[in-house]
mmCIF file of C-alpha atoms in Angstrom:
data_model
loop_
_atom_site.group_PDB
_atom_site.id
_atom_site.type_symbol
_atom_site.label_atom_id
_atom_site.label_comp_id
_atom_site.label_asym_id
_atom_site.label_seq_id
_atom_site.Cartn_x
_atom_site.Cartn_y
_atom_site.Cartn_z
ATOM 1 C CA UNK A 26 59.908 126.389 124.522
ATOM 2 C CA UNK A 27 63.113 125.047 123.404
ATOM 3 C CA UNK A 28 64.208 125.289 120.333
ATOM 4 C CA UNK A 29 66.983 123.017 118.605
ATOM 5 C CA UNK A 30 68.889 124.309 115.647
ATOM 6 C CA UNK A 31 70.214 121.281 113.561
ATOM 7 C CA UNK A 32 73.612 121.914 112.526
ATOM 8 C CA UNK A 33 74.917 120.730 109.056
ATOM 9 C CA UNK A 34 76.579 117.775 110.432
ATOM 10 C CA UNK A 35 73.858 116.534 112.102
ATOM 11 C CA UNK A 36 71.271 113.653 110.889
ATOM 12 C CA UNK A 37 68.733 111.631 112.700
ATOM 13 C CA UNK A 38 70.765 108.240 114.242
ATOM 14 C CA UNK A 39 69.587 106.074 111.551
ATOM 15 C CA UNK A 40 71.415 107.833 108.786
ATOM 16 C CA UNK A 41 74.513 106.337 110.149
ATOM 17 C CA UNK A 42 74.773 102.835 109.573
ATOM 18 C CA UNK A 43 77.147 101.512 111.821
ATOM 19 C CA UNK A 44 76.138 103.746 115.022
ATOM 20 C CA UNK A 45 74.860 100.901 117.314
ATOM 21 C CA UNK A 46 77.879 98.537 116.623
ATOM 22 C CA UNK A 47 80.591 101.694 116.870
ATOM 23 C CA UNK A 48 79.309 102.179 120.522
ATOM 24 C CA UNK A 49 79.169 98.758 122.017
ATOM 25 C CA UNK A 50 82.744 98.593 120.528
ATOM 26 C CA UNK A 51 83.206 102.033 122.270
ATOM 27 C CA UNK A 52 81.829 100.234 125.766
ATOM 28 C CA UNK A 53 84.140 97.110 125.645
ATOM 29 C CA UNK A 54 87.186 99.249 125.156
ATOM 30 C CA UNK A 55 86.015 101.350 128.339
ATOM 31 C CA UNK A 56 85.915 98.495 130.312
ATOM 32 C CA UNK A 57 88.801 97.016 128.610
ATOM 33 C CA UNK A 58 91.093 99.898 129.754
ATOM 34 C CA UNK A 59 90.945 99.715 133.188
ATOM 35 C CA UNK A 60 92.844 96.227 132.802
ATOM 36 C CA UNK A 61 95.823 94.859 131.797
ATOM 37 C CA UNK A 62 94.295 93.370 129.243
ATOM 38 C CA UNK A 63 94.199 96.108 127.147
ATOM 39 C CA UNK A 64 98.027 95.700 126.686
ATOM 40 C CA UNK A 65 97.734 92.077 125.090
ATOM 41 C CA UNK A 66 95.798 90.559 122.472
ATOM 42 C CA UNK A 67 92.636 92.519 122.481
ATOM 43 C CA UNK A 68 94.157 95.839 121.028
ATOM 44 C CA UNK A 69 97.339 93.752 118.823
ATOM 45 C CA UNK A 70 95.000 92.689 115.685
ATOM 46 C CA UNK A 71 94.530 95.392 112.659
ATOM 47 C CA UNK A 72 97.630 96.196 110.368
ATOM 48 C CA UNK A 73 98.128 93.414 108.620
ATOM 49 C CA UNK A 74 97.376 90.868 111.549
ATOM 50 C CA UNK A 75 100.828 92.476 113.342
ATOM 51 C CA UNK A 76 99.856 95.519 114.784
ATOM 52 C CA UNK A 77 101.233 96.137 117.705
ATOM 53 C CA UNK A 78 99.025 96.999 121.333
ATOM 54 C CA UNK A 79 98.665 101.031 121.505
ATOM 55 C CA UNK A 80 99.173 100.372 125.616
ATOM 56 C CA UNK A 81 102.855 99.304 124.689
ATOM 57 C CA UNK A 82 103.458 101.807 121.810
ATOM 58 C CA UNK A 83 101.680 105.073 123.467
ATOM 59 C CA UNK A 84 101.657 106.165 126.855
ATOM 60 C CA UNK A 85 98.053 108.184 126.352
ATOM 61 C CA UNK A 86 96.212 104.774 125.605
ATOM 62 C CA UNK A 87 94.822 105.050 129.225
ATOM 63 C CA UNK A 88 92.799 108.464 127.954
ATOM 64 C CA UNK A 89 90.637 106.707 125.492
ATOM 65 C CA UNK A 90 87.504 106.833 124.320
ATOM 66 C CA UNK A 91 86.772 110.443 125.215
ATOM 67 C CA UNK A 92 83.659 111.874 125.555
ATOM 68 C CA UNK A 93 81.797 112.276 122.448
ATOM 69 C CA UNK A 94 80.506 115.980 121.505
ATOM 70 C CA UNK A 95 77.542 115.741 120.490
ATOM 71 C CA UNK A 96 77.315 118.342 117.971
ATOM 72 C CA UNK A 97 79.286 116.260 115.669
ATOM 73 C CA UNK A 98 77.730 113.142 116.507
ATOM 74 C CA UNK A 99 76.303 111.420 113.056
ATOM 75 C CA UNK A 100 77.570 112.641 109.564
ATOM 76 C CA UNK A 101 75.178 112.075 106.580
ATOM 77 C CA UNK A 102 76.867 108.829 106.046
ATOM 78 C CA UNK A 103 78.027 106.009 108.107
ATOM 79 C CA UNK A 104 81.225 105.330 109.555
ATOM 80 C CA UNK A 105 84.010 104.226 107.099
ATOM 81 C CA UNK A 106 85.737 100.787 108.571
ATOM 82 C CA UNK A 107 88.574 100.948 111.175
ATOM 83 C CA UNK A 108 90.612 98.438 108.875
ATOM 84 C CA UNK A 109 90.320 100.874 105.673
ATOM 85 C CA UNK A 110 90.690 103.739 107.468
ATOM 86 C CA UNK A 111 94.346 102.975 109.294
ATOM 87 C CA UNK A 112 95.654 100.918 106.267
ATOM 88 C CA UNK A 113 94.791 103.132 103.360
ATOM 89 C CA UNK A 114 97.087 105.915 104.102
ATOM 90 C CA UNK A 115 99.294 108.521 102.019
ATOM 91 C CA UNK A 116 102.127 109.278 104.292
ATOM 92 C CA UNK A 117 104.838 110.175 101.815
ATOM 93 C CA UNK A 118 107.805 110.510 104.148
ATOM 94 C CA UNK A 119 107.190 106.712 104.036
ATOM 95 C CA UNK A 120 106.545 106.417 101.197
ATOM 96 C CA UNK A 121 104.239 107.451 98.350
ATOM 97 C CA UNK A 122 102.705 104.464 98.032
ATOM 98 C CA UNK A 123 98.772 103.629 99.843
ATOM 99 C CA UNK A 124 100.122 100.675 101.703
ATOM 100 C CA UNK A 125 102.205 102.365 104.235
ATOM 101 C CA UNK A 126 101.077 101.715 107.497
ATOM 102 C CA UNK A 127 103.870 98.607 108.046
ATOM 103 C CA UNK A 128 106.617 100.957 107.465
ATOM 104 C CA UNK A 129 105.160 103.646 109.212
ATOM 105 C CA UNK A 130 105.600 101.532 112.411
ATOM 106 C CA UNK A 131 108.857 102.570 112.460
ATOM 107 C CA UNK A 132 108.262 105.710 113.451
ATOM 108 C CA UNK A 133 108.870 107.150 117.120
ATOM 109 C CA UNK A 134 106.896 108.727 119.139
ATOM 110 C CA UNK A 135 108.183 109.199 122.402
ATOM 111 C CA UNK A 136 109.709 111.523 123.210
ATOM 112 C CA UNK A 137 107.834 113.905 121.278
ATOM 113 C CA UNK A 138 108.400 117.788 121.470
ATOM 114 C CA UNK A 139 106.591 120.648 119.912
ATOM 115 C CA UNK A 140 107.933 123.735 119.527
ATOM 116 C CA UNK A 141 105.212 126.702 119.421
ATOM 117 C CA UNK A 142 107.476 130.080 118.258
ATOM 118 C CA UNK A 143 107.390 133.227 116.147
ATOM 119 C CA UNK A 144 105.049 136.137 116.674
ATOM 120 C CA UNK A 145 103.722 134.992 120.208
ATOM 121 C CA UNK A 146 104.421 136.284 123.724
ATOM 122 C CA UNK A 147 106.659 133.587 124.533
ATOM 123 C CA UNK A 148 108.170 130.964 122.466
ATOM 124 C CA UNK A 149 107.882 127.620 124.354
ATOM 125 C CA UNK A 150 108.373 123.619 123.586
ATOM 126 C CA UNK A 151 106.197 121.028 124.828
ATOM 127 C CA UNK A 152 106.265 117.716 124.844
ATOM 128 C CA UNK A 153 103.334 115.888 123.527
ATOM 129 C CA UNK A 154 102.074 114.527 127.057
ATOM 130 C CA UNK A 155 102.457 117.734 129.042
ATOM 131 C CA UNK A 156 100.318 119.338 126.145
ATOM 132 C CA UNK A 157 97.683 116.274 126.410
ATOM 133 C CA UNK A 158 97.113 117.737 130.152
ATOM 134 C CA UNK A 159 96.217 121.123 128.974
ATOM 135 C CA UNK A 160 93.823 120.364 126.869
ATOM 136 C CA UNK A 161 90.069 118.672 127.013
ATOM 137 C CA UNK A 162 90.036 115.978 124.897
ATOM 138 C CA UNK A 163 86.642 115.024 123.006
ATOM 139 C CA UNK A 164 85.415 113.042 119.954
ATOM 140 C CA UNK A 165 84.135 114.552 116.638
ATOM 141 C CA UNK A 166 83.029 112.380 113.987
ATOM 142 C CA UNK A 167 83.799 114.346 110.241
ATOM 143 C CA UNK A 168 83.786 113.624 106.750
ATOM 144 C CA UNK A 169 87.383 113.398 105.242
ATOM 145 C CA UNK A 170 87.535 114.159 101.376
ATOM 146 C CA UNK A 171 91.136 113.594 99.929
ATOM 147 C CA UNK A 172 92.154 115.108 96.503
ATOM 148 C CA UNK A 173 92.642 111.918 94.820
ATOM 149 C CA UNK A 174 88.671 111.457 95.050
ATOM 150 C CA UNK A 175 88.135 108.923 97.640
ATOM 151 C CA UNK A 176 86.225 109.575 100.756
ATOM 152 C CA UNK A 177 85.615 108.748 104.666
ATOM 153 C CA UNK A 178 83.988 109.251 107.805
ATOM 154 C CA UNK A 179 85.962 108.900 110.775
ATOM 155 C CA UNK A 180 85.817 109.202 115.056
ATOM 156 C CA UNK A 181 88.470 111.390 115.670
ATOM 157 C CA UNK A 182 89.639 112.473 119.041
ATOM 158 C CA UNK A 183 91.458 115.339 120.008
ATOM 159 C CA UNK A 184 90.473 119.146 120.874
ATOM 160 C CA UNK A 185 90.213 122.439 119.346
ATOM 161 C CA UNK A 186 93.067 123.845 117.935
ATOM 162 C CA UNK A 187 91.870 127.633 119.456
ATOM 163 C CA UNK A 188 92.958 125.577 122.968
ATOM 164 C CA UNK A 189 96.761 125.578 121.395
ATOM 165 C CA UNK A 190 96.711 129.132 120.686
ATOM 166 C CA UNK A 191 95.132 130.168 123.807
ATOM 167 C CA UNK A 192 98.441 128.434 124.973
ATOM 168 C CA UNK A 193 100.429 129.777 122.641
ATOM 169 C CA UNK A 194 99.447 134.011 122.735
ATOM 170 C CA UNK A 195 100.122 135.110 119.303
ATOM 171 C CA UNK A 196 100.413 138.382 119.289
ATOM 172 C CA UNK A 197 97.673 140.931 116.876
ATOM 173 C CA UNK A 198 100.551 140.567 114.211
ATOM 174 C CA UNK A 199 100.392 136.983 113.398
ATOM 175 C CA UNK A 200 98.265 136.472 110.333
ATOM 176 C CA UNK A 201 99.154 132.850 109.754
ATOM 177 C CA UNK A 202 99.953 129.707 111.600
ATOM 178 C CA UNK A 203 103.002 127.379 109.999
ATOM 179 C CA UNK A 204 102.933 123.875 110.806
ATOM 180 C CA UNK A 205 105.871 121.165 110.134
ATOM 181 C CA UNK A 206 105.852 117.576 110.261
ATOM 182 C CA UNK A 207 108.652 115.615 112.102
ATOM 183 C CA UNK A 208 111.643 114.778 109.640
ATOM 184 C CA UNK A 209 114.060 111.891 110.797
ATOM 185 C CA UNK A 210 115.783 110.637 108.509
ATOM 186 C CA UNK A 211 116.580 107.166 110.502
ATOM 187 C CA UNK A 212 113.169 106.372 110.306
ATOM 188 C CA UNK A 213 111.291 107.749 106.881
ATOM 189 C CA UNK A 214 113.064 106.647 104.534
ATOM 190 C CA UNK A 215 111.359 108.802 101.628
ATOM 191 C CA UNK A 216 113.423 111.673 102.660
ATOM 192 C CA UNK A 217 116.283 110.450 100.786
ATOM 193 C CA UNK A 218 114.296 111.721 97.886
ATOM 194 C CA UNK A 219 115.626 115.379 97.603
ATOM 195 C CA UNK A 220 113.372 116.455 95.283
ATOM 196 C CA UNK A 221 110.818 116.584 97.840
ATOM 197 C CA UNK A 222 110.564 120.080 99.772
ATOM 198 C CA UNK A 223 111.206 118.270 103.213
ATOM 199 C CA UNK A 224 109.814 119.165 105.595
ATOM 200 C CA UNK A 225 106.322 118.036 105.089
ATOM 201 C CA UNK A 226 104.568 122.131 105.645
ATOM 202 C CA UNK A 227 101.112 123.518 105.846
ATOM 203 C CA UNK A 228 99.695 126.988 106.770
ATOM 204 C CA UNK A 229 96.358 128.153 107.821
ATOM 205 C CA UNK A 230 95.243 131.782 107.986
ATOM 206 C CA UNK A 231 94.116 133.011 111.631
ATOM 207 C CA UNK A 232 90.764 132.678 110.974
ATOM 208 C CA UNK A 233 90.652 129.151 109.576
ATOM 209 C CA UNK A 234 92.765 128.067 112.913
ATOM 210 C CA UNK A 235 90.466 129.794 115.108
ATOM 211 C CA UNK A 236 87.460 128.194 113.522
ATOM 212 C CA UNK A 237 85.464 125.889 115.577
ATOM 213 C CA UNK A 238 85.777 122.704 112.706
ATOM 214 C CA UNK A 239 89.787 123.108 113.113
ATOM 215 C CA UNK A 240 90.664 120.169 114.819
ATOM 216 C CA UNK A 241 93.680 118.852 116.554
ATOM 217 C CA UNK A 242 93.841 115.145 116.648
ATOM 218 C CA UNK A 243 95.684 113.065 118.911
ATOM 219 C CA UNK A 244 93.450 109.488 118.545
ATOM 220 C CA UNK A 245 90.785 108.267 116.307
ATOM 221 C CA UNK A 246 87.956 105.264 116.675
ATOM 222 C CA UNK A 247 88.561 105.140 120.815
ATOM 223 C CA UNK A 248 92.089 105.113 120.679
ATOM 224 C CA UNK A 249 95.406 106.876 120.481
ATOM 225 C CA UNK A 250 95.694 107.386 116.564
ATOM 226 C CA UNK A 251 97.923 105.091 114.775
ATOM 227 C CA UNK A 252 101.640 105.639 113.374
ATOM 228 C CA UNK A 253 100.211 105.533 109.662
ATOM 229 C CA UNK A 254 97.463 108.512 110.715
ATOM 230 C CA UNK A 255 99.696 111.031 111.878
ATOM 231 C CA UNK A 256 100.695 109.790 115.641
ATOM 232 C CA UNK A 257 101.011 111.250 118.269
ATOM 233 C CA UNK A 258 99.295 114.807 116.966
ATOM 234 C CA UNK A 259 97.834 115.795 113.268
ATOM 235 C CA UNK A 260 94.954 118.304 112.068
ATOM 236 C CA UNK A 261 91.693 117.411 110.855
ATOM 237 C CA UNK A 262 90.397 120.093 108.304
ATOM 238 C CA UNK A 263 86.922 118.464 107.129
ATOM 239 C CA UNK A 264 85.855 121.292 104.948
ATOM 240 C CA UNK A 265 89.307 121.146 102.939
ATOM 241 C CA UNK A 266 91.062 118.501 100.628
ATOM 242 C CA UNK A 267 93.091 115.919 103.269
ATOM 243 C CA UNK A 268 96.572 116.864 101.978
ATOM 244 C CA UNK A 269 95.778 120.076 104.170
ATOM 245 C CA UNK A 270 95.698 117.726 106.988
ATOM 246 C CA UNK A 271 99.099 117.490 108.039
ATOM 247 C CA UNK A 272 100.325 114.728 110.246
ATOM 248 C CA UNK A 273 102.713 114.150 112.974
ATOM 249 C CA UNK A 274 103.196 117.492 113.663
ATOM 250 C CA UNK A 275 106.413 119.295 115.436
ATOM 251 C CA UNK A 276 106.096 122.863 115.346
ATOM 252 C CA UNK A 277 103.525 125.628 115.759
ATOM 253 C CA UNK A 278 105.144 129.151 113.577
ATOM 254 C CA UNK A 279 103.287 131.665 113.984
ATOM 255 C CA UNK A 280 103.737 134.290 111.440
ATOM 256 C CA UNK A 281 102.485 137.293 109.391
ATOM 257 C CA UNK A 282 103.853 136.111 105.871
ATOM 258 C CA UNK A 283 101.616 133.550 104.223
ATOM 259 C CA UNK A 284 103.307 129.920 104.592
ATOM 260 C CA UNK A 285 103.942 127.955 101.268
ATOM 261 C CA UNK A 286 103.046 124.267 101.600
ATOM 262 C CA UNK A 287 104.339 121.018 100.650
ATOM 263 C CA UNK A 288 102.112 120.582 97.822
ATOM 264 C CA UNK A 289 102.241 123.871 96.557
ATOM 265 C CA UNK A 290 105.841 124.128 96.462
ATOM 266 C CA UNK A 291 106.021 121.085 94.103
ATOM 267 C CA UNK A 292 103.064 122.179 91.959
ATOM 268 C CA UNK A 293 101.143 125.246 92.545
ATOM 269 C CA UNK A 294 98.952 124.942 89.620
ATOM 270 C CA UNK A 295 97.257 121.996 91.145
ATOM 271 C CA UNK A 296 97.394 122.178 94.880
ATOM 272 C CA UNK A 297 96.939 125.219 95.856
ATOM 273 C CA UNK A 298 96.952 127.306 99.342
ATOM 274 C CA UNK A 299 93.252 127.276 99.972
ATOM 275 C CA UNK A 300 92.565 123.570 98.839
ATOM 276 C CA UNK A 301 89.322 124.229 100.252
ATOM 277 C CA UNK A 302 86.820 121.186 98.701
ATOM 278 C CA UNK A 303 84.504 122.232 95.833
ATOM 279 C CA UNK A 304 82.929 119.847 93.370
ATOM 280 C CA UNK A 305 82.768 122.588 90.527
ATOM 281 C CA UNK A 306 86.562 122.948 90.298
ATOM 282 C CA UNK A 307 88.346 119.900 88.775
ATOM 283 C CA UNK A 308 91.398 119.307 89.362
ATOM 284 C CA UNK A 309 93.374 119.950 86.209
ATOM 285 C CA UNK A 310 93.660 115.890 85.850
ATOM 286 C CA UNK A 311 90.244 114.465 87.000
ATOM 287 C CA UNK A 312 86.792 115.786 88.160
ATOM 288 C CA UNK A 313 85.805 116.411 91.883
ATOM 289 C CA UNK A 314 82.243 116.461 90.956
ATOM 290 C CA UNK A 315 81.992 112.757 92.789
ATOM 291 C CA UNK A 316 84.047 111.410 95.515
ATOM 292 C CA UNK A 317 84.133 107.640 96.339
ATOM 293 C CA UNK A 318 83.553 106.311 100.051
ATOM 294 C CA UNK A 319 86.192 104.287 100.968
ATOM 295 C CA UNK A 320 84.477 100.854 102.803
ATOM 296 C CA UNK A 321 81.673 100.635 100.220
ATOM 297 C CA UNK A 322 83.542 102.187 97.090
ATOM 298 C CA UNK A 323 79.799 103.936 96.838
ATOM 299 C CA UNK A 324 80.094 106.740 94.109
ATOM 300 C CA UNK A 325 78.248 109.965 96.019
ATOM 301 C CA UNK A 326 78.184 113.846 94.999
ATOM 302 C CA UNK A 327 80.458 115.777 96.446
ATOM 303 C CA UNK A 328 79.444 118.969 98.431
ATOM 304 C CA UNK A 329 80.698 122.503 98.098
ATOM 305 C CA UNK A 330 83.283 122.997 101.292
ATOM 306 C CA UNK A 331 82.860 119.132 101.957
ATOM 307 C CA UNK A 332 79.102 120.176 103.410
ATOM 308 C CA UNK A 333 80.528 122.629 106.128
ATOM 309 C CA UNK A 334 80.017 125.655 104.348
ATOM 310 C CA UNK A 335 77.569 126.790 106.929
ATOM 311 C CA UNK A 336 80.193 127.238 109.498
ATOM 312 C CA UNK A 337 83.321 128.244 106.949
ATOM 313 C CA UNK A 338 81.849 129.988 104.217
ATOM 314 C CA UNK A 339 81.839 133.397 105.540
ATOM 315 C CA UNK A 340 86.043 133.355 106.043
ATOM 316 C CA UNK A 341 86.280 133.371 102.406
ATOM 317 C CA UNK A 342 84.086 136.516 101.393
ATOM 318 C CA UNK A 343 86.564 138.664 100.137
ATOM 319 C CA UNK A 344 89.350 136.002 99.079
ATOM 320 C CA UNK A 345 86.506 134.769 96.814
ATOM 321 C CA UNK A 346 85.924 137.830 94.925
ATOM 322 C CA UNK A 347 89.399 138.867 94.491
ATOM 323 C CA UNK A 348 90.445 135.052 93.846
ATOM 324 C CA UNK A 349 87.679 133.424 92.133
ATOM 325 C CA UNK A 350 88.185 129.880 91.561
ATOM 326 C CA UNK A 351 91.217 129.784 92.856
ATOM 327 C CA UNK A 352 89.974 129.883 96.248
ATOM 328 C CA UNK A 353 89.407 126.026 95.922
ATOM 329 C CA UNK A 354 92.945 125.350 94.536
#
């Protein structure tokens, strides 16, 4: 007999709402992309009315839809609209307001290099379409839970992030990975602000990269993911806050000194390292007990580890009893 273990992501197919549409959508671009067509006016509506086609901006538009894995196939909730999604966006190197995804056009992303160094066999750089070859691309659908409260469920494409460090070799020293986001100065404007810590920087422990949820994204709802979402290649952590989730990313460091962050440089007491999501910690200015989903503006509970525990939990054992609370911070 077999026997099916349901994992925690997994629901029956009517739990998510917009299924059915999401994959004759899916269909249509399939067919679309093995026209011309997909360059003209089929893919240039969104942003504002004026976004651009993703067959003239990005070279990998020809690679999407991937394959759907189907162990992450329908969250507990339906998926959150493509519109909200790529025009509600905190990009702060573009500024810090939502409504970023206009100036985040300007950004370039070809050519686009990233350098994997520090305690690995051999430091190498790569540009982003050479790395798109050595890598099996797939979709995951995950919940997103930012800081600020609100909430969604997106398509994401992309692979594992153990694939980059099978690339990369660390060596048994490396305790930490250190990522960077691009910083070009011609095109974010934001980084005129000193009193940022530029560049944008995030860390994960070993463990946390290695973990099956870590996710390396590289497209999102069938396509290559927008400017405003971190083009050409962000993370998706779905069991932390999204500030964790850093976008456009240049570099790979890995290290054996614990990286400080972006957020944590400029205030520690409220965004800390671990940032991983918990509902029983506030934040020292508002609750987390409820997050808001971001099409509907539905009020819903929020879960301990943003309902992943199942798979993360067990990587903070010890941190949690010498840390406490802090764990979440």
């Amino acid at each position: 007999m077999l026997i099916k273990i349901k994992r925690g992501w997994e629901l029956p197919e009517s739990a998510a709402i917009s299924e059915s549409d999401y994959h004759n959508r899916r269909q249509l671009l399939k067919g679309l992309a093995s026209g011309a067509f997909l360059a003209g006016t089929a893919l240039a509506t969104g942003i504002g009315g004026s976004r651009r086609a993703f067959a003239d901006t990005d070279p990998s538009a020809g690679l999407y839809p991937v394959p759907r894995n189907e162990l992450y196939k329908v969250p507990e909730r339906g998926l959150t609209d493509e519109k909200d999604a790529t025009t509600y966006n905190n990009y702060y190197e573009f500024g810090s307001q939502k409504s970023i995804s206009e100036e985040a056009q300007a950004l370039k992303i070809r050519p686009w290099e990233i350098r994997i160094d520090g305690m690995v066999e051999q430091p190498m750089t790569l540009d982003i379409d050479t790395l798109l070859k050595k890598v099996q691309l797939e979709e995951r659908v995950y919940r997103h839970r930012c800081v600020e409260r609100w909430a969604m469920t997106v398509p994401w494409s992309g692979f594992p992030m153990s694939q980059l460090i099978a690339l990369a070799k660390p060596t048994n020293d490396a305790k930490y990975v250190k990522m960077q986001t691009l910083a070009d100065k011609e095109t974010m404007p934001n980084l005129s602000a000193d009193w940022y810590p530029w560049p944008y920087t995030e860390g994960l422990t070993m463990a946390e990269a290695m973990n099956d949820l870590t996710f390396l994204v590289t497209g999102m709802y069938g396509k290559p993911v927008p400017k405003q979402n971190g083009a050409p290649l962000r993370i998706a952590l779905p069991w932390k806050y999204g500030f964790k989730s850093i976008k456009s990313i240049v570099s790979f460091t890995f290290t054996d000194q614990r990286p400080v962050s972006y957020w944590e440089e400029l205030q520690s007491s409220e965004y800390g390292f671990w940032a991983n999501v918990n509902p029983d910690v506030p934040h020292p200015r508002w609750s987390q007990a409820q997050e808001q989903l971001l099409t509907t503006g539905e009020r819903v509970p929020t879960k301990i580890y943003n309902g992943y525990g199942e798979f993360v939990a067990s990587m903070y054992d010890d941190i949690r009893e010498s840390a406490g609370d802090r764990l979440y911070r």
